[in-house]
GROMACS .gro file of N, CA and C in nm:
model
  543
    1MET      N    1   0.672  -2.568   0.141
    1MET     CA    2   0.723  -2.630   0.021
    1MET      C    3   0.842  -2.548  -0.030
    2MET      N    4   0.952  -2.613  -0.049
    2MET     CA    5   1.070  -2.547  -0.106
    2MET      C    6   1.083  -2.590  -0.252
    3VAL      N    7   1.098  -2.494  -0.339
    3VAL     CA    8   1.114  -2.521  -0.481
    3VAL      C    9   1.263  -2.528  -0.510
    4LEU      N   10   1.309  -2.646  -0.552
    4LEU     CA   11   1.453  -2.669  -0.567
    4LEU      C   12   1.506  -2.640  -0.707
    5ASN      N   13   1.423  -2.637  -0.808
    5ASN     CA   14   1.468  -2.610  -0.944
    5ASN      C   15   1.497  -2.461  -0.957
    6THR      N   16   1.622  -2.425  -0.952
    6THR     CA   17   1.661  -2.283  -0.954
    6THR      C   18   1.653  -2.223  -1.094
    7ASN      N   19   1.622  -2.303  -1.196
    7ASN     CA   20   1.613  -2.252  -1.333
    7ASN      C   21   1.471  -2.211  -1.371
    8LEU      N   22   1.377  -2.226  -1.280
    8LEU     CA   23   1.238  -2.190  -1.310
    8LEU      C   24   1.223  -2.041  -1.338
    9ASP      N   25   1.140  -2.009  -1.438
    9ASP     CA   26   1.102  -1.869  -1.458
    9ASP      C   27   0.951  -1.854  -1.446
   10PHE      N   28   0.878  -1.966  -1.439
   10PHE     CA   29   0.732  -1.966  -1.430
   10PHE      C   30   0.693  -2.069  -1.325
   11LEU      N   31   0.613  -2.027  -1.227
   11LEU     CA   32   0.570  -2.121  -1.123
   11LEU      C   33   0.421  -2.104  -1.100
   12HIS      N   34   0.347  -2.214  -1.120
   12HIS     CA   35   0.203  -2.216  -1.101
   12HIS      C   36   0.172  -2.324  -0.998
   13VAL      N   37   0.135  -2.281  -0.876
   13VAL     CA   38   0.102  -2.375  -0.768
   13VAL      C   39  -0.032  -2.336  -0.705
   14ALA      N   40  -0.124  -2.288  -0.787
   14ALA     CA   41  -0.255  -2.243  -0.740
   14ALA      C   42  -0.339  -2.361  -0.693
   15GLY      N   43  -0.414  -2.338  -0.585
   15GLY     CA   44  -0.508  -2.438  -0.536
   15GLY      C   45  -0.446  -2.566  -0.486
   16THR      N   46  -0.327  -2.560  -0.433
   16THR     CA   47  -0.258  -2.682  -0.386
   16THR      C   48  -0.253  -2.690  -0.234
   17ASN      N   49  -0.327  -2.605  -0.166
   17ASN     CA   50  -0.339  -2.607  -0.019
   17ASN      C   51  -0.206  -2.582   0.053
   18LEU      N   52  -0.120  -2.502  -0.010
   18LEU     CA   53   0.011  -2.472   0.051
   18LEU      C   54  -0.006  -2.384   0.175
   19THR      N   55   0.076  -2.409   0.277
   19THR     CA   56   0.081  -2.322   0.394
   19THR      C   57   0.212  -2.245   0.398
   20ASN      N   58   0.313  -2.290   0.323
   20ASN     CA   59   0.436  -2.213   0.308
   20ASN      C   60   0.496  -2.243   0.171
   21LEU      N   61   0.573  -2.148   0.122
   21LEU     CA   62   0.635  -2.160  -0.009
   21LEU      C   63   0.768  -2.087  -0.005
   22ASP      N   64   0.875  -2.161  -0.026
   22ASP     CA   65   1.009  -2.103  -0.025
   22ASP      C   66   1.061  -2.099  -0.169
   23ILE      N   67   1.064  -1.980  -0.225
   23ILE     CA   68   1.116  -1.961  -0.360
   23ILE      C   69   1.239  -1.870  -0.359
   24SER      N   70   1.303  -1.862  -0.244
   24SER     CA   71   1.416  -1.771  -0.227
   24SER      C   72   1.534  -1.806  -0.319
   25GLN      N   73   1.544  -1.932  -0.361
   25GLN     CA   74   1.654  -1.972  -0.451
   25GLN      C   75   1.618  -1.957  -0.598
   26ASN      N   76   1.493  -1.923  -0.627
   26ASN     CA   77   1.445  -1.913  -0.765
   26ASN      C   78   1.451  -1.769  -0.814
   27VAL      N   79   1.573  -1.719  -0.826
   27VAL     CA   80   1.594  -1.577  -0.857
   27VAL      C   81   1.555  -1.540  -1.000
   28GLY      N   82   1.534  -1.636  -1.087
   28GLY     CA   83   1.497  -1.609  -1.225
   28GLY      C   84   1.347  -1.608  -1.250
   29LEU      N   85   1.267  -1.628  -1.146
   29LEU     CA   86   1.122  -1.629  -1.164
   29LEU      C   87   1.072  -1.497  -1.219
   30THR      N   88   0.986  -1.504  -1.321
   30THR     CA   89   0.921  -1.384  -1.374
   30THR      C   90   0.771  -1.389  -1.351
   31PHE      N   91   0.716  -1.510  -1.327
   31PHE     CA   92   0.573  -1.527  -1.308
   31PHE      C   93   0.549  -1.621  -1.190
   32LEU      N   94   0.460  -1.580  -1.100
   32LEU     CA   95   0.425  -1.663  -0.984
   32LEU      C   96   0.274  -1.662  -0.966
   33ASP      N   97   0.214  -1.780  -0.964
   33ASP     CA   98   0.071  -1.793  -0.935
   33ASP      C   99   0.057  -1.891  -0.820
   34CYS      N  100   0.026  -1.838  -0.703
   34CYS     CA  101   0.004  -1.922  -0.585
   34CYS      C  102  -0.130  -1.886  -0.520
   35THR      N  103  -0.230  -1.863  -0.606
   35THR     CA  104  -0.364  -1.828  -0.559
   35THR      C  105  -0.432  -1.948  -0.495
   36ASN      N  106  -0.534  -1.918  -0.414
   36ASN     CA  107  -0.618  -2.021  -0.352
   36ASN      C  108  -0.538  -2.123  -0.272
   37ASN      N  109  -0.456  -2.072  -0.182
   37ASN     CA  110  -0.379  -2.155  -0.090
   37ASN      C  111  -0.404  -2.106   0.052
   38ASN      N  112  -0.318  -2.145   0.143
   38ASN     CA  113  -0.329  -2.101   0.283
   38ASN      C  114  -0.201  -2.032   0.330
   39LEU      N  115  -0.137  -1.959   0.240
   39LEU     CA  116  -0.013  -1.888   0.275
   39LEU      C  117  -0.045  -1.771   0.368
   40THR      N  118   0.036  -1.755   0.473
   40THR     CA  119   0.023  -1.638   0.561
   40THR      C  120   0.134  -1.538   0.533
   41THR      N  121   0.249  -1.585   0.488
   41THR     CA  122   0.361  -1.498   0.450
   41THR      C  123   0.432  -1.560   0.331
   42ILE      N  124   0.507  -1.478   0.261
   42ILE     CA  125   0.594  -1.527   0.153
   42ILE      C  126   0.708  -1.426   0.139
   43ASN      N  127   0.828  -1.477   0.124
   43ASN     CA  128   0.945  -1.392   0.110
   43ASN      C  129   0.980  -1.382  -0.039
   44LEU      N  130   0.970  -1.262  -0.093
   44LEU     CA  131   0.994  -1.239  -0.235
   44LEU      C  132   1.116  -1.150  -0.261
   45GLU      N  133   1.194  -1.123  -0.156
   45GLU     CA  134   1.303  -1.025  -0.172
   45GLU      C  135   1.411  -1.068  -0.270
   46ASN      N  136   1.432  -1.197  -0.290
   46ASN     CA  137   1.533  -1.243  -0.386
   46ASN      C  138   1.478  -1.256  -0.528
   47ASN      N  139   1.348  -1.244  -0.544
   47ASN     CA  140   1.282  -1.267  -0.672
   47ASN      C  141   1.259  -1.136  -0.746
   48THR      N  142   1.367  -1.066  -0.774
   48THR     CA  143   1.359  -0.931  -0.829
   48THR      C  144   1.320  -0.928  -0.977
   49GLN      N  145   1.315  -1.043  -1.043
   49GLN     CA  146   1.277  -1.048  -1.185
   49GLN      C  147   1.126  -1.067  -1.204
   50LEU      N  148   1.053  -1.089  -1.096
   50LEU     CA  149   0.908  -1.111  -1.107
   50LEU      C  150   0.840  -0.993  -1.175
   51SER      N  151   0.760  -1.023  -1.277
   51SER     CA  152   0.681  -0.919  -1.341
   51SER      C  153   0.532  -0.938  -1.313
   52GLU      N  154   0.493  -1.058  -1.271
   52GLU     CA  155   0.352  -1.083  -1.240
   52GLU      C  156   0.342  -1.178  -1.120
   53ILE      N  157   0.261  -1.136  -1.023
   53ILE     CA  158   0.236  -1.218  -0.904
   53ILE      C  159   0.086  -1.228  -0.884
   54LYS      N  160   0.038  -1.350  -0.878
   54LYS     CA  161  -0.102  -1.377  -0.845
   54LYS      C  162  -0.101  -1.450  -0.711
   55ILE      N  163  -0.150  -1.383  -0.610
   55ILE     CA  164  -0.143  -1.440  -0.475
   55ILE      C  165  -0.273  -1.417  -0.400
   56TRP      N  166  -0.383  -1.406  -0.476
   56TRP     CA  167  -0.512  -1.380  -0.413
   56TRP      C  168  -0.565  -1.506  -0.345
   57ASN      N  169  -0.663  -1.483  -0.257
   57ASN     CA  170  -0.730  -1.589  -0.182
   57ASN      C  171  -0.633  -1.678  -0.105
   58ASN      N  172  -0.556  -1.615  -0.019
   58ASN     CA  173  -0.470  -1.682   0.076
   58ASN      C  174  -0.503  -1.626   0.214
   59ASN      N  175  -0.415  -1.642   0.308
   59ASN     CA  176  -0.434  -1.587   0.443
   59ASN      C  177  -0.318  -1.496   0.479
   60LEU      N  178  -0.271  -1.419   0.382
   60LEU     CA  179  -0.155  -1.333   0.404
   60LEU      C  180  -0.182  -1.230   0.513
   61THR      N  181  -0.082  -1.209   0.598
   61THR     CA  182  -0.088  -1.104   0.699
   61THR      C  183   0.013  -0.995   0.667
   62GLN      N  184   0.109  -1.025   0.579
   62GLN     CA  185   0.207  -0.926   0.535
   62GLN      C  186   0.254  -0.962   0.395
   63LEU      N  187   0.293  -0.860   0.320
   63LEU     CA  188   0.345  -0.881   0.186
   63LEU      C  189   0.439  -0.765   0.154
   64ASP      N  190   0.563  -0.800   0.119
   64ASP     CA  191   0.664  -0.700   0.086
   64ASP      C  192   0.711  -0.725  -0.057
   65VAL      N  193   0.676  -0.635  -0.148
   65VAL     CA  194   0.723  -0.644  -0.286
   65VAL      C  195   0.812  -0.523  -0.319
   66SER      N  196   0.871  -0.465  -0.217
   66SER     CA  197   0.952  -0.344  -0.236
   66SER      C  198   1.079  -0.369  -0.318
   67GLN      N  199   1.123  -0.494  -0.328
   67GLN     CA  200   1.241  -0.526  -0.409
   67GLN      C  201   1.203  -0.571  -0.550
   68ASN      N  202   1.074  -0.587  -0.575
   68ASN     CA  203   1.025  -0.641  -0.702
   68ASN      C  204   0.985  -0.530  -0.798
   69THR      N  205   1.081  -0.450  -0.838
   69THR     CA  206   1.056  -0.330  -0.918
   69THR      C  207   1.020  -0.359  -1.063
   70GLU      N  208   1.027  -0.485  -1.106
   70GLU     CA  209   0.986  -0.522  -1.242
   70GLU      C  210   0.838  -0.556  -1.250
   71LEU      N  211   0.769  -0.557  -1.136
   71LEU     CA  212   0.628  -0.595  -1.133
   71LEU      C  213   0.542  -0.501  -1.216
   72THR      N  214   0.459  -0.561  -1.299
   72THR     CA  215   0.356  -0.485  -1.372
   72THR      C  216   0.218  -0.533  -1.334
   73ALA      N  217   0.210  -0.651  -1.269
   73ALA     CA  218   0.081  -0.704  -1.226
   73ALA      C  219   0.097  -0.772  -1.091
   74LEU      N  220   0.013  -0.733  -0.998
   74LEU     CA  221   0.011  -0.793  -0.865
   74LEU      C  222  -0.134  -0.799  -0.819
   75ASN      N  223  -0.184  -0.919  -0.797
   75ASN     CA  224  -0.319  -0.933  -0.741
   75ASN      C  225  -0.306  -1.004  -0.608
   76CYS      N  226  -0.331  -0.929  -0.501
   76CYS     CA  227  -0.324  -0.985  -0.366
   76CYS      C  228  -0.457  -0.967  -0.293
   77SER      N  229  -0.565  -0.960  -0.370
   77SER     CA  230  -0.697  -0.947  -0.309
   77SER      C  231  -0.738  -1.080  -0.246
   78GLY      N  232  -0.844  -1.076  -0.165
   78GLY     CA  233  -0.890  -1.198  -0.101
   78GLY      C  234  -0.803  -1.242   0.015
   79ASN      N  235  -0.731  -1.149   0.073
   79ASN     CA  236  -0.647  -1.173   0.191
   79ASN      C  237  -0.694  -1.076   0.299
   80PRO      N  238  -0.802  -1.108   0.371
   80PRO     CA  239  -0.866  -1.013   0.462
   80PRO      C  240  -0.777  -0.963   0.576
   81SER      N  241  -0.674  -1.037   0.613
   81SER     CA  242  -0.584  -0.993   0.721
   81SER      C  243  -0.466  -0.913   0.671
   82LEU      N  244  -0.456  -0.895   0.541
   82LEU     CA  245  -0.348  -0.818   0.481
   82LEU      C  246  -0.390  -0.672   0.475
   83THR      N  247  -0.334  -0.590   0.563
   83THR     CA  248  -0.375  -0.449   0.570
   83THR      C  249  -0.272  -0.354   0.510
   84CYS      N  250  -0.151  -0.403   0.484
   84CYS     CA  251  -0.046  -0.318   0.428
   84CYS      C  252   0.039  -0.400   0.333
   85ILE      N  253   0.061  -0.345   0.212
   85ILE     CA  254   0.150  -0.407   0.115
   85ILE      C  255   0.265  -0.312   0.094
   86GLN      N  256   0.385  -0.357   0.126
   86GLN     CA  257   0.504  -0.271   0.114
   86GLN      C  258   0.553  -0.275  -0.030
   87VAL      N  259   0.560  -0.156  -0.092
   87VAL     CA  260   0.598  -0.142  -0.232
   87VAL      C  261   0.717  -0.047  -0.245
   88TRP      N  262   0.776  -0.041  -0.363
   88TRP     CA  263   0.888   0.050  -0.389
   88TRP      C  264   0.840   0.189  -0.430
   89ASP      N  265   0.713   0.200  -0.475
   89ASP     CA  266   0.660   0.327  -0.522
   89ASP      C  267   0.508   0.326  -0.504
   90VAL      N  268   0.460   0.401  -0.408
   90VAL     CA  269   0.316   0.404  -0.377
   90VAL      C  270   0.237   0.460  -0.495
   91ASN      N  271   0.285   0.566  -0.558
   91ASN     CA  272   0.213   0.626  -0.671
   91ASN      C  273   0.197   0.526  -0.784
   92TYR      N  274   0.302   0.450  -0.812
   92TYR     CA  275   0.294   0.347  -0.917
   92TYR      C  276   0.190   0.243  -0.880
   93ALA      N  277   0.195   0.194  -0.756
   93ALA     CA  278   0.102   0.090  -0.712
   93ALA      C  279  -0.043   0.138  -0.720
   94GLU      N  280  -0.066   0.264  -0.683
   94GLU     CA  281  -0.203   0.318  -0.686
   94GLU      C  282  -0.256   0.338  -0.827
   95SER      N  283  -0.167   0.364  -0.922
   95SER     CA  284  -0.213   0.395  -1.058
   95SER      C  285  -0.199   0.278  -1.155
   96ALA      N  286  -0.123   0.176  -1.122
   96ALA     CA  287  -0.104   0.063  -1.213
   96ALA      C  288  -0.232  -0.020  -1.221
   97PRO      N  289  -0.288  -0.036  -1.340
   97PRO     CA  290  -0.413  -0.112  -1.352
   97PRO      C  291  -0.398  -0.258  -1.312
   98GLY      N  292  -0.278  -0.312  -1.317
   98GLY     CA  293  -0.256  -0.452  -1.281
   98GLY      C  294  -0.233  -0.476  -1.133
   99PHE      N  295  -0.237  -0.370  -1.053
   99PHE     CA  296  -0.216  -0.385  -0.908
   99PHE      C  297  -0.353  -0.386  -0.839
  100VAL      N  298  -0.387  -0.498  -0.775
  100VAL     CA  299  -0.519  -0.517  -0.714
  100VAL      C  300  -0.500  -0.562  -0.570
  101LYS      N  301  -0.573  -0.499  -0.479
  101LYS     CA  302  -0.568  -0.533  -0.337
  101LYS      C  303  -0.707  -0.519  -0.279
  102ASP      N  304  -0.725  -0.567  -0.158
  102ASP     CA  305  -0.852  -0.548  -0.089
  102ASP      C  306  -0.865  -0.402  -0.045
  103GLU      N  307  -0.988  -0.356  -0.026
  103GLU     CA  308  -1.015  -0.217   0.010
  103GLU      C  309  -0.953  -0.180   0.145
  104ASN      N  310  -0.946  -0.274   0.238
  104ASN     CA  311  -0.893  -0.243   0.371
  104ASN      C  312  -0.741  -0.238   0.375
  105ALA      N  313  -0.675  -0.271   0.266
  105ALA     CA  314  -0.528  -0.270   0.261
  105ALA      C  315  -0.478  -0.139   0.201
  106ILE      N  316  -0.355  -0.103   0.237
  106ILE     CA  317  -0.292   0.017   0.181
  106ILE      C  318  -0.161  -0.022   0.114
  107TRP      N  319  -0.118   0.060   0.019
  107TRP     CA  320   0.017   0.050  -0.037
  107TRP      C  321   0.103   0.140   0.049
  108SER      N  322   0.222   0.096   0.086
  108SER     CA  323   0.307   0.177   0.173
  108SER      C  324   0.454   0.150   0.143
  109LEU      N  325   0.537   0.251   0.171
  109LEU     CA  326   0.682   0.232   0.160
  109LEU      C  327   0.737   0.165   0.285
  110ASP      N  328   0.660   0.167   0.394
  110ASP     CA  329   0.706   0.110   0.520
  110ASP      C  330   0.588   0.056   0.600
  111CYS      N  331   0.566  -0.073   0.589
  111CYS     CA  332   0.453  -0.134   0.660
  111CYS      C  333   0.480  -0.152   0.808
  112SER      N  334   0.602  -0.129   0.851
  112SER     CA  335   0.629  -0.138   0.995
  112SER      C  336   0.588  -0.010   1.066
  113ALA      N  337   0.555   0.093   0.989
  113ALA     CA  338   0.515   0.221   1.047
  113ALA      C  339   0.379   0.207   1.116
  114VAL      N  340   0.363   0.281   1.225
  114VAL     CA  341   0.235   0.291   1.293
  114VAL      C  342   0.180   0.428   1.259
  115TYR      N  343   0.070   0.432   1.183
  115TYR     CA  344   0.014   0.558   1.138
  115TYR      C  345  -0.076   0.618   1.244
  116GLY      N  346  -0.071   0.751   1.254
  116GLY     CA  347  -0.155   0.821   1.350
  116GLY      C  348  -0.114   0.966   1.359
  117CYS      N  349  -0.167   1.033   1.458
  117CYS     CA  350  -0.136   1.174   1.482
  117CYS      C  351  -0.007   1.181   1.564
  118THR      N  352   0.095   1.245   1.510
  118THR     CA  353   0.225   1.254   1.577
  118THR      C  354   0.254   1.391   1.637
  119ILE      N  355   0.155   1.479   1.637
  119ILE     CA  356   0.174   1.614   1.691
  119ILE      C  357   0.125   1.616   1.836
  120THR      N  358   0.219   1.640   1.928
  120THR     CA  359   0.190   1.626   2.072
  120THR      C  360   0.082   1.721   2.122
  121SER      N  361   0.062   1.833   2.059
  121SER     CA  362  -0.039   1.928   2.107
  121SER      C  363  -0.180   1.894   2.058
  122ALA      N  364  -0.194   1.795   1.974
  122ALA     CA  365  -0.326   1.759   1.921
  122ALA      C  366  -0.404   1.676   2.023
  123CYS      N  367  -0.535   1.684   2.015
  123CYS     CA  368  -0.621   1.609   2.108
  123CYS      C  369  -0.609   1.459   2.090
  124ASN      N  370  -0.582   1.414   1.971
  124ASN     CA  371  -0.573   1.271   1.945
  124ASN      C  372  -0.430   1.225   1.919
  125TYR      N  373  -0.334   1.290   1.984
  125TYR     CA  374  -0.193   1.251   1.973
  125TYR      C  375  -0.178   1.104   2.007
  126ASN      N  376  -0.103   1.031   1.923
  126ASN     CA  377  -0.078   0.890   1.945
  126ASN      C  378   0.072   0.871   1.970
  127SER      N  379   0.109   0.842   2.093
  127SER     CA  380   0.251   0.829   2.127
  127SER      C  381   0.316   0.709   2.060
  128GLU      N  382   0.237   0.614   2.014
  128GLU     CA  383   0.291   0.496   1.947
  128GLU      C  384   0.306   0.516   1.796
  129ALA      N  385   0.250   0.624   1.744
  129ALA     CA  386   0.256   0.649   1.599
  129ALA      C  387   0.398   0.686   1.559
  130THR      N  388   0.441   0.628   1.448
  130THR     CA  389   0.573   0.659   1.393
  130THR      C  390   0.562   0.731   1.259
  131ALA      N  391   0.442   0.737   1.204
  131ALA     CA  392   0.421   0.803   1.075
  131ALA      C  393   0.294   0.888   1.081
  132PHE      N  394   0.305   1.014   1.042
  132PHE     CA  395   0.193   1.108   1.043
  132PHE      C  396   0.092   1.072   0.935
  133ASP      N  397  -0.037   1.067   0.973
  133ASP     CA  398  -0.141   1.031   0.876
  133ASP      C  399  -0.240   1.145   0.849
  134GLY      N  400  -0.216   1.263   0.905
  134GLY     CA  401  -0.303   1.377   0.879
  134GLY      C  402  -0.431   1.378   0.959
  135SER      N  403  -0.443   1.293   1.059
  135SER     CA  404  -0.570   1.280   1.133
  135SER      C  405  -0.579   1.369   1.256
  136CYS      N  406  -0.480   1.450   1.284
  136CYS     CA  407  -0.479   1.530   1.407
  136CYS      C  408  -0.596   1.628   1.413
  137TYR      N  409  -0.649   1.645   1.533
  137TYR     CA  410  -0.747   1.750   1.557
  137TYR      C  411  -0.717   1.816   1.691
  138TYR      N  412  -0.765   1.940   1.706
  138TYR     CA  413  -0.722   2.022   1.818
  138TYR      C  414  -0.837   2.070   1.905
  139CYS      N  415  -0.958   2.026   1.880
  139CYS     CA  416  -1.075   2.064   1.957
  139CYS      C  417  -1.145   1.939   2.005
  140TYR      N  418  -1.214   1.951   2.117
  140TYR     CA  419  -1.288   1.839   2.173
  140TYR      C  420  -1.381   1.781   2.067
  141MET      N  421  -1.374   1.650   2.049
  141MET     CA  422  -1.456   1.577   1.951
  141MET      C  423  -1.442   1.633   1.810
  142ASP      N  424  -1.330   1.700   1.782
  142ASP     CA  425  -1.302   1.759   1.651
  142ASP      C  426  -1.410   1.858   1.609
  143ASP      N  427  -1.474   1.924   1.708
  143ASP     CA  428  -1.580   2.021   1.682
  143ASP      C  429  -1.538   2.157   1.736
  144CYS      N  430  -1.464   2.231   1.655
  144CYS     CA  431  -1.410   2.360   1.699
  144CYS      C  432  -1.516   2.469   1.703
  145ASP      N  433  -1.630   2.449   1.640
  145ASP     CA  434  -1.738   2.548   1.648
  145ASP      C  435  -1.801   2.544   1.787
  146ALA      N  436  -1.835   2.427   1.833
  146ALA     CA  437  -1.898   2.413   1.965
  146ALA      C  438  -1.797   2.419   2.079
  147TYR      N  439  -1.675   2.373   2.053
  147TYR     CA  440  -1.572   2.366   2.157
  147TYR      C  441  -1.442   2.430   2.107
  148PRO      N  442  -1.436   2.563   2.098
  148PRO     CA  443  -1.313   2.627   2.050
  148PRO      C  444  -1.195   2.594   2.140
  149SER      N  445  -1.081   2.567   2.080
  149SER     CA  446  -0.964   2.521   2.155
  149SER      C  447  -0.912   2.624   2.254
  150GLU      N  448  -0.942   2.752   2.232
  150GLU     CA  449  -0.896   2.853   2.329
  150GLU      C  450  -0.982   2.852   2.455
  151SER      N  451  -1.097   2.782   2.453
  151SER     CA  452  -1.185   2.779   2.570
  151SER      C  453  -1.196   2.640   2.634
  152TYR      N  454  -1.178   2.534   2.555
  152TYR     CA  455  -1.197   2.397   2.605
  152TYR      C  456  -1.071   2.314   2.586
  153ASP      N  457  -1.050   2.220   2.679
  153ASP     CA  458  -0.940   2.125   2.660
  153ASP      C  459  -0.990   2.010   2.573
  154CYS      N  460  -0.905   1.913   2.550
  154CYS     CA  461  -0.939   1.801   2.463
  154CYS      C  462  -1.047   1.709   2.519
  155ASP      N  463  -1.079   1.724   2.647
  155ASP     CA  464  -1.185   1.642   2.707
  155ASP      C  465  -1.316   1.718   2.718
  156GLY      N  466  -1.323   1.841   2.665
  156GLY     CA  467  -1.446   1.919   2.669
  156GLY      C  468  -1.464   1.998   2.798
  157ASN      N  469  -1.358   2.009   2.878
  157ASN     CA  470  -1.365   2.086   3.003
  157ASN      C  471  -1.325   2.231   2.976
  158CYS      N  472  -1.392   2.323   3.045
  158CYS     CA  473  -1.358   2.465   3.031
  158CYS      C  474  -1.218   2.490   3.084
  159LEU      N  475  -1.142   2.567   3.009
  159LEU     CA  476  -1.008   2.604   3.054
  159LEU      C  477  -1.015   2.713   3.160
  160SER      N  478  -1.121   2.795   3.155
  160SER     CA  479  -1.137   2.902   3.254
  160SER      C  480  -1.236   2.856   3.361
  161GLU      N  481  -1.360   2.898   3.350
  161GLU     CA  482  -1.457   2.870   3.454
  161GLU      C  483  -1.594   2.845   3.393
  162ASP      N  484  -1.673   2.761   3.458
  162ASP     CA  485  -1.812   2.735   3.422
  162ASP      C  486  -1.890   2.738   3.553
  163SER      N  487  -1.914   2.861   3.604
  163SER     CA  488  -1.969   2.878   3.738
  163SER      C  489  -2.110   2.820   3.755
  164ASN      N  490  -2.189   2.817   3.649
  164ASN     CA  491  -2.325   2.764   3.664
  164ASN      C  492  -2.334   2.616   3.623
  165GLY      N  493  -2.224   2.554   3.583
  165GLY     CA  494  -2.220   2.411   3.554
  165GLY      C  495  -2.300   2.368   3.432
  166ASP      N  496  -2.324   2.460   3.339
  166ASP     CA  497  -2.403   2.424   3.221
  166ASP      C  498  -2.319   2.373   3.104
  167GLY      N  499  -2.188   2.361   3.123
  167GLY     CA  500  -2.100   2.312   3.019
  167GLY      C  501  -2.054   2.419   2.922
  168VAL      N  502  -2.097   2.544   2.946
  168VAL     CA  503  -2.056   2.655   2.861
  168VAL      C  504  -1.958   2.740   2.941
  169CYS      N  505  -1.840   2.761   2.887
  169CYS     CA  506  -1.739   2.841   2.957
  169CYS      C  507  -1.788   2.985   2.972
  170GLU      N  508  -1.748   3.048   3.083
  170GLU     CA  509  -1.795   3.184   3.115
  170GLU      C  510  -1.775   3.281   3.000
  171GLU      N  511  -1.658   3.276   2.933
  171GLU     CA  512  -1.632   3.373   2.826
  171GLU      C  513  -1.720   3.350   2.704
  172LEU      N  514  -1.787   3.236   2.696
  172LEU     CA  515  -1.875   3.206   2.583
  172LEU      C  516  -2.024   3.216   2.619
  173GLU      N  517  -2.051   3.238   2.747
  173GLU     CA  518  -2.188   3.245   2.798
  173GLU      C  519  -2.261   3.364   2.738
  174THR      N  520  -2.386   3.346   2.697
  174THR     CA  521  -2.471   3.454   2.649
  174THR      C  522  -2.571   3.484   2.758
  175TYR      N  523  -2.566   3.604   2.811
  175TYR     CA  524  -2.655   3.643   2.921
  175TYR      C  525  -2.776   3.719   2.868
  176GLY      N  526  -2.883   3.710   2.942
  176GLY     CA  527  -3.006   3.780   2.903
  176GLY      C  528  -3.100   3.685   2.836
  177CYS      N  529  -3.202   3.739   2.780
  177CYS     CA  530  -3.308   3.662   2.718
  177CYS      C  531  -3.255   3.594   2.592
  178SER      N  532  -3.269   3.464   2.587
  178SER     CA  533  -3.226   3.392   2.468
  178SER      C  534  -3.338   3.303   2.415
  179ASP      N  535  -3.465   3.334   2.457
  179ASP     CA  536  -3.578   3.257   2.408
  179ASP      C  537  -3.604   3.294   2.261
  180THR      N  538  -3.650   3.193   2.183
  180THR     CA  539  -3.686   3.222   2.045
  180THR      C  540  -3.829   3.273   2.037
  181LEU      N  541  -3.858   3.354   1.941
  181LEU     CA  542  -3.992   3.410   1.925
  181LEU      C  543  -4.081   3.318   1.847
   0.00000   0.00000   0.00000
């Protein structure tokens, strides 16, 4: 659906079973309610005057409000496939009481980023990651007590030798009586 009245500042199209909505020419919009529809995407980059967006209960897979710096209220919950909402300020989005999203979604400055471990020496290095998420670990199964990185590789194999095949590297082997009393 393309909205042709370019003088609109308020648009309420909730529950109208929309699958697309083109409001790119409605640059004066300050309020948008398109809840309870079947929208998968919506382009809001020209709608920089929006202060409130209600877009919950749709089928959104992406949402970019990074140009909508006048927003004080955004409800995009009820969109289970929406995992990232691109905003102009993550701290603002996280602290603004009027900003509501599903738990599985994140606020981000760049939703095209692939989050993961970007440090090549880490056991869980992700070559496809473009943004560091702090998840790197350097010991097998992230258990440095049982598998210290100086003795084991990322797959739990001894870097030196395990002559008796018990899974314990020679330098960590305890010899002698180890029975409990």
